Tab-separated table of C-alpha atoms in Angstrom:
chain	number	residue	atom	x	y	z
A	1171	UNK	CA	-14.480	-1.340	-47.268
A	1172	UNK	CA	-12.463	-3.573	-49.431
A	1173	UNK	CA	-9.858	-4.328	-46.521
A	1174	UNK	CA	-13.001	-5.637	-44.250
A	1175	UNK	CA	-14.480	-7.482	-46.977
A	1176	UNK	CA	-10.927	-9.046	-47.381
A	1177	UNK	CA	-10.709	-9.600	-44.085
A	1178	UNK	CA	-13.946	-11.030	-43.220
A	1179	UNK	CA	-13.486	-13.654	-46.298
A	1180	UNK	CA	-10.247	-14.593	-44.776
A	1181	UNK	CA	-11.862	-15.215	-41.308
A	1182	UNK	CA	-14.456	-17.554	-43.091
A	1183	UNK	CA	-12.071	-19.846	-45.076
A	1184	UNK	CA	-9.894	-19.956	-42.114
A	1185	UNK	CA	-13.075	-21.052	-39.386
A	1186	UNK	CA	-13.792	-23.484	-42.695
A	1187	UNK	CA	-10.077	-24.155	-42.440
A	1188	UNK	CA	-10.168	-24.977	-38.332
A	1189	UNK	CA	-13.589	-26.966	-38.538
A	1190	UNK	CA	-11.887	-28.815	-41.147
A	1191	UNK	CA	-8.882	-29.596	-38.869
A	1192	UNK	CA	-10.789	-30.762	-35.700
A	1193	UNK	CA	-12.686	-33.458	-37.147
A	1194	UNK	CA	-9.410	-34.785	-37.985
A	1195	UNK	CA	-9.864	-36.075	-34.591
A	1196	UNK	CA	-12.249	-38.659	-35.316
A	1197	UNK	CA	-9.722	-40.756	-37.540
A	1198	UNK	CA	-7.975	-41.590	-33.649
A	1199	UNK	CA	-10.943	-42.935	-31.806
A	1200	UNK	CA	-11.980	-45.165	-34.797
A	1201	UNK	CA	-8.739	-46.793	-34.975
A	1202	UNK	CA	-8.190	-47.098	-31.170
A	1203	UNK	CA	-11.837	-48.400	-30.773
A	1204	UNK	CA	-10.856	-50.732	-33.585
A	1205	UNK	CA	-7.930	-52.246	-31.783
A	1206	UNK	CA	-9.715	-52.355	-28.369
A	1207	UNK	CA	-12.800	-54.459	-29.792
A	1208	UNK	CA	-10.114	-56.862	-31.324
A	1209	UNK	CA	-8.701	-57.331	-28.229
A	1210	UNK	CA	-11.860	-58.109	-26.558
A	1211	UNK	CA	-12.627	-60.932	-28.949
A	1212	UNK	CA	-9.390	-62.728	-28.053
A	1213	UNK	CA	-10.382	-62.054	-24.368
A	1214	UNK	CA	-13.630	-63.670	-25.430
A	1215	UNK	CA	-11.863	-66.591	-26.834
A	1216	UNK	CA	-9.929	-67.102	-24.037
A	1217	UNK	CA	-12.901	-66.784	-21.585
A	1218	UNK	CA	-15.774	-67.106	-22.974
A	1219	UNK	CA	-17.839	-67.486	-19.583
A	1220	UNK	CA	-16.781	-63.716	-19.073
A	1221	UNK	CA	-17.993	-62.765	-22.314
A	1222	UNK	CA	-20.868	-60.292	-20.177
A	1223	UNK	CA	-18.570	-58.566	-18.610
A	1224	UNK	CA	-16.214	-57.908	-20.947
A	1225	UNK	CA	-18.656	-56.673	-23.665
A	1226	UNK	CA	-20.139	-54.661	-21.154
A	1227	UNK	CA	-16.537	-52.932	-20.618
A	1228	UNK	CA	-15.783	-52.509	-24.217
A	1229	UNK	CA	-19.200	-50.941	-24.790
A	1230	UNK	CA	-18.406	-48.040	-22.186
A	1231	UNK	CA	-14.733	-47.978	-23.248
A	1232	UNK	CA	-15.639	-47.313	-26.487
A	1233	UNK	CA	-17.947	-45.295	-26.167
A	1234	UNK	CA	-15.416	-43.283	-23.732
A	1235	UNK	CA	-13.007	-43.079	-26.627
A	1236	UNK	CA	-15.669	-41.755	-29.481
A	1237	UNK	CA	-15.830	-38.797	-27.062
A	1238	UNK	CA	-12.942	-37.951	-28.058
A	1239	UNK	CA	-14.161	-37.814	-31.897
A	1240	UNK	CA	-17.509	-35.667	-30.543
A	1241	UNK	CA	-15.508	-33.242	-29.123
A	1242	UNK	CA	-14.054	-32.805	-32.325
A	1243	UNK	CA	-17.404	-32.637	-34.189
A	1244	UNK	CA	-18.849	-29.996	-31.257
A	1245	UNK	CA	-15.543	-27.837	-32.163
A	1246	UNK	CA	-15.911	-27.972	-36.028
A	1247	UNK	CA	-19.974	-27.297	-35.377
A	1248	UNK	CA	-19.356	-24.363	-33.404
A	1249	UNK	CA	-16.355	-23.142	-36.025
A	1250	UNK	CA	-19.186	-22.935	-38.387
A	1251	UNK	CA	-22.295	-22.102	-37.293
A	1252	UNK	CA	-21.405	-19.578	-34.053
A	1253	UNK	CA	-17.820	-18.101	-34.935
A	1254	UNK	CA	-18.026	-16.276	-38.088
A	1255	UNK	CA	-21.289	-14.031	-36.851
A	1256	UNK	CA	-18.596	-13.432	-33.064
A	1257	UNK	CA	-15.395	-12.927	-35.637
A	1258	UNK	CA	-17.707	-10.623	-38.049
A	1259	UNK	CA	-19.310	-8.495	-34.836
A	1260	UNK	CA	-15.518	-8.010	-33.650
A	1261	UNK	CA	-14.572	-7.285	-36.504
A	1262	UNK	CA	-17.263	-4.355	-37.521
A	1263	UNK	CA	-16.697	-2.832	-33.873
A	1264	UNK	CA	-12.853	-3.309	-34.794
A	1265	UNK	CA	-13.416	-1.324	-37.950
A	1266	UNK	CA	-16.053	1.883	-36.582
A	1267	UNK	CA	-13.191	2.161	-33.772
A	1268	UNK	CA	-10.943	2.695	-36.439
A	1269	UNK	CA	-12.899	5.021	-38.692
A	1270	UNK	CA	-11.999	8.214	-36.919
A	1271	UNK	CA	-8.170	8.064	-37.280
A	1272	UNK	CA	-8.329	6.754	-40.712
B	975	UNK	CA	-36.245	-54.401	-28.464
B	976	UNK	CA	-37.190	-57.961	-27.977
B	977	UNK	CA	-34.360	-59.079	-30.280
B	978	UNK	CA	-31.640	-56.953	-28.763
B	979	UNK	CA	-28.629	-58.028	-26.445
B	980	UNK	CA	-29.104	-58.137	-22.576
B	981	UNK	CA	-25.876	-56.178	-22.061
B	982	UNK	CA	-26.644	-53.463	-25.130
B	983	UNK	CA	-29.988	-52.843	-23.708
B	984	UNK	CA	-28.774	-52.861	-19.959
B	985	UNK	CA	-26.450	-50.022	-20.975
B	986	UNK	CA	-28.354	-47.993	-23.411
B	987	UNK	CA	-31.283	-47.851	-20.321
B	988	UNK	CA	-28.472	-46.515	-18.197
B	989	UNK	CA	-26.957	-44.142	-20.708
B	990	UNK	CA	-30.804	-43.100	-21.630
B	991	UNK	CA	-31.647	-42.255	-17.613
B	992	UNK	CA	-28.368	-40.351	-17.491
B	993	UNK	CA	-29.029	-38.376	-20.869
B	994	UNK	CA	-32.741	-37.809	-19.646
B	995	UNK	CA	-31.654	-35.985	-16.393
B	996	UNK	CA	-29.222	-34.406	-17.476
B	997	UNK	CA	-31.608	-32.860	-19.798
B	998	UNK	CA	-34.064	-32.236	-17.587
B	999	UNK	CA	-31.062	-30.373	-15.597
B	1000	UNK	CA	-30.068	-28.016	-18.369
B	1001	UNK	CA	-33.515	-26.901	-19.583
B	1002	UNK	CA	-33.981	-26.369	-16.141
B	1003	UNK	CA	-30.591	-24.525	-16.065
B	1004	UNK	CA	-32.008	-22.011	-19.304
B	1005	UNK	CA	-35.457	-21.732	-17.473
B	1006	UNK	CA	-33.468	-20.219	-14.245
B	1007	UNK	CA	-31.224	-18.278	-16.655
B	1008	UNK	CA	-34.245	-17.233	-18.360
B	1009	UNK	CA	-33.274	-17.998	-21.796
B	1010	UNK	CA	-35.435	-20.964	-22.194
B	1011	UNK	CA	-37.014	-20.366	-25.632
B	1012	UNK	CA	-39.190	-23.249	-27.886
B	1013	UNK	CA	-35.502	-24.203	-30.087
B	1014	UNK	CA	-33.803	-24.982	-26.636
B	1015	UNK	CA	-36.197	-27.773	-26.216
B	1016	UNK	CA	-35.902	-29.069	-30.040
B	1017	UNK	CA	-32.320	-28.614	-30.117
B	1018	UNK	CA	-32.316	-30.809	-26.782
B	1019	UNK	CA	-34.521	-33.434	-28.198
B	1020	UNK	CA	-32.654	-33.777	-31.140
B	1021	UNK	CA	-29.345	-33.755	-29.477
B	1022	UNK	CA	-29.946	-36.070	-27.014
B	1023	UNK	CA	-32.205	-38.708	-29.279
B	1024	UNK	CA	-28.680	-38.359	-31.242
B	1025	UNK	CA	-26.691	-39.325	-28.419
B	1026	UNK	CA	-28.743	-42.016	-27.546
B	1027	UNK	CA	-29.017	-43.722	-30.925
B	1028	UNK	CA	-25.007	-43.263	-31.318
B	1029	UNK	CA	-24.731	-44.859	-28.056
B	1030	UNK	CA	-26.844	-47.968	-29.428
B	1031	UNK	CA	-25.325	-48.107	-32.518
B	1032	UNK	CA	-21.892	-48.306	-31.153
B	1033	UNK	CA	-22.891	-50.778	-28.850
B	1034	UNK	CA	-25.044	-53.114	-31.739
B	1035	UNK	CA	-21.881	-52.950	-33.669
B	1036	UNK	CA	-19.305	-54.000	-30.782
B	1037	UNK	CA	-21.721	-56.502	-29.919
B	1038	UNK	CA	-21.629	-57.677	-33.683
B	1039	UNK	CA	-18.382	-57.118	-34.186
B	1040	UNK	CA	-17.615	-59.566	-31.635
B	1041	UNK	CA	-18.702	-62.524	-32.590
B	1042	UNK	CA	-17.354	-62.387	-35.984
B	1043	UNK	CA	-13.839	-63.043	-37.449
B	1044	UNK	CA	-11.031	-60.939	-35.544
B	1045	UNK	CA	-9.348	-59.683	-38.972
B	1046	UNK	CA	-12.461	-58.097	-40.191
B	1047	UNK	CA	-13.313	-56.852	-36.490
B	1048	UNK	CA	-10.999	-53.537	-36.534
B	1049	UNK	CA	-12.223	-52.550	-40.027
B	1050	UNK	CA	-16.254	-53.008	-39.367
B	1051	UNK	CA	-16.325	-50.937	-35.947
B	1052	UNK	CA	-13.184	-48.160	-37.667
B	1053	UNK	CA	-16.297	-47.972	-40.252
B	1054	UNK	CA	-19.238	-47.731	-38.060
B	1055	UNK	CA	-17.688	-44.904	-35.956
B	1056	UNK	CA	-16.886	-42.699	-39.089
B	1057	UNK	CA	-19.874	-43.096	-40.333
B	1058	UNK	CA	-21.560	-42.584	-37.305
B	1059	UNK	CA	-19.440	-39.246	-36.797
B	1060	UNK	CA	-20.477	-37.940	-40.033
B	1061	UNK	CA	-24.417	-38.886	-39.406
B	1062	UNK	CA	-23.750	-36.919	-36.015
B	1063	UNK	CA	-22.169	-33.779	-37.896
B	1064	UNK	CA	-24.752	-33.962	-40.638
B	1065	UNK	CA	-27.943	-34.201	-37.855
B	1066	UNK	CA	-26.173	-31.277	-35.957
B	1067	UNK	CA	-25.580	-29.062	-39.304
B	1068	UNK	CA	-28.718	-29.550	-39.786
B	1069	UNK	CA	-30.674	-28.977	-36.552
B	1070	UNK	CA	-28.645	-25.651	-36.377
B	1071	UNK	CA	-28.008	-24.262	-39.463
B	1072	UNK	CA	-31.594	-25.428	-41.095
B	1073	UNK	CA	-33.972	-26.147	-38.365
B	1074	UNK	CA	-32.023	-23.325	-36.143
B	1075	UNK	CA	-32.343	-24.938	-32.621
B	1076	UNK	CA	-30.347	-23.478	-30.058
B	1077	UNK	CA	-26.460	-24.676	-30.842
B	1078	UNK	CA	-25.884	-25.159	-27.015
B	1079	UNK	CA	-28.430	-27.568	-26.024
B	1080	UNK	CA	-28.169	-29.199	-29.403
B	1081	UNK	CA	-24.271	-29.920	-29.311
B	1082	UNK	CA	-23.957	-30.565	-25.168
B	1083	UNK	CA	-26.328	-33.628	-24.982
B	1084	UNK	CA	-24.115	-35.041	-27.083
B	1085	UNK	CA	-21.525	-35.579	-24.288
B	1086	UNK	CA	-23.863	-36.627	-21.813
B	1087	UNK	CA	-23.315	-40.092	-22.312
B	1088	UNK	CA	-19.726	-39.364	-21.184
B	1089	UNK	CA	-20.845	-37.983	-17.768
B	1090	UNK	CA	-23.149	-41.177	-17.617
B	1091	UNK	CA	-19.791	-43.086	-17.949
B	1092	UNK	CA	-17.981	-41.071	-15.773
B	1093	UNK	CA	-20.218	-41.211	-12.618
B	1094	UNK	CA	-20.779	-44.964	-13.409
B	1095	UNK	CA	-17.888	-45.568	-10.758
B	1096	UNK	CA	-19.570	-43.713	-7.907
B	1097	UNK	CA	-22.858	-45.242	-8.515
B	1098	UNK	CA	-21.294	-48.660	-8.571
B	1099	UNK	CA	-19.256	-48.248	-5.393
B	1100	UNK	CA	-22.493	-47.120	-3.894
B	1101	UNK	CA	-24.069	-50.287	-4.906
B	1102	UNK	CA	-21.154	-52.385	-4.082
B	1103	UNK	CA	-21.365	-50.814	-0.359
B	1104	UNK	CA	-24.705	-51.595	0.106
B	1105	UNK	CA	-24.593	-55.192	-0.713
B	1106	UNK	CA	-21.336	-55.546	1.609
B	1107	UNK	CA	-23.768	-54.176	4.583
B	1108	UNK	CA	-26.546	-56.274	3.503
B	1109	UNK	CA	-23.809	-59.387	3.780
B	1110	UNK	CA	-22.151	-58.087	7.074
B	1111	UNK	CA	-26.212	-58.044	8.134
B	1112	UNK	CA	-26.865	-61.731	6.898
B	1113	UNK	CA	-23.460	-62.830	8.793
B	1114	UNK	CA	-24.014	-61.390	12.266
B	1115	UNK	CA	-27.697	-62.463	11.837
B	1116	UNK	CA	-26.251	-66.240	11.155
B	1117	UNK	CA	-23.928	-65.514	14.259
B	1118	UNK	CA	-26.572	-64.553	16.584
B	1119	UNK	CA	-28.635	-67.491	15.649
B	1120	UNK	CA	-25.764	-69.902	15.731
């Protein structure tokens, strides 16, 4: 009992551990979105009769590069919330498997 | 609304239409499936009023960001998305793991906005054709009369 209860903490820090390590991915899209609106305002400055279009652009192009980020976020979510009860059922059925030849 | 951008509002419509059907898709998708339960359609509301406000957040701060000094420009919308990723994780923790909605129709309308982008080409092109035809139309019609 004390190896599954082992275990089972060891599978919780390490989906903490994971969920931890894919929101790292939102530190990308933030500085890439960063660049790309700075961009856009010299594009502005240079053309300001297109300045419609080209905010229209860097809204969707943005917004195409936070994805990024919120697949991140969906990852660490699911890490969380849905993992540890899937890791902790495989885990028990892992275990009564065993029970006979130990 | 009154006070908002032309463009920001022309695009949050669009990406509202695109996260409203696509809703409409996948709670028809669980009703077929018959898993549709009450949290499937809280988890989708909250999801997808999520993804819209992100969507015209980011968009209020581009906007903003635009028009101000180009130094300060990188750092303001580096800032927004942060802490508009965090208010996403925190309103999905919390529509899960305290409200306990559904965790797939909470988390997917979050990426409907991407589809929304991602068809945007198609839809265009569609447009685009039909305007050619309707200029082809006006031409021969100007021929004929010539």
């Amino acid at each position: 009992m004390e190896m599954v209860a082992l275990a089972t903490g060891i599978m919780l820090g390490l989906c903490g551990v994971g969920a931890g390590i894919a929101l790292i991915a939102g530190i990308g899209p933030g500085i890439g979105e960063g660049q790309a609106v700075a961009a856009a305002c010299e594009a502005i400055g240079r053309q300001p009769e297109a300045k419609s279009d080209v905010t229209s652009t860097m809204i969707m192009g943005c917004a195409i590069a936070e994805t990024t980020g919120i697949y991140g976020l969906i990852i660490g979510i699911l890490l969380i919330f849905v993992a540890p009860g899937i890791f902790s059922g495989v885990l028990r059925s892992t275990v009564e498997a065993l029970k006979p030849l130990l | 609304m009154g006070k908002l951008d032309p463009t920001v509002r022309k695009e949050t419509g669009y990406i509202a239409a695109w996260v409203l059907a696509l809703s409409l898709l996948m709670q028809g998708v669980f009703l077929l499936l018959g898993k549709w339960e009450f949290p499937v359609l809280t988890g989708n509301l909250i999801g997808g009023i999520t993804a819209i406000g992100n969507f015209l957040l980011l968009a209020l701060t581009v906007v903003k960001a635009a028009g101000g000094p180009k130094e300060k420009v990188a750092l303001r919308v580096r800032s927004s998305m942060t802490a508009r990723l965090l208010g996403q994780a925190a309103i999905a923790a919390i529509a899960v793991g305290v409200l306990h909605t559904n965790v797939l129709s909470t988390l997917l309308p979050l990426l409907f906005p991407r589809i929304g982008i991602a068809l945007r080409p198609l839809i265009d092109r569609k447009r685009g054709k039909g305007t050619k035809q309707e200029h082809t139309a006006e031409a021969e019609g100007s021929d004929l009369i010539e």
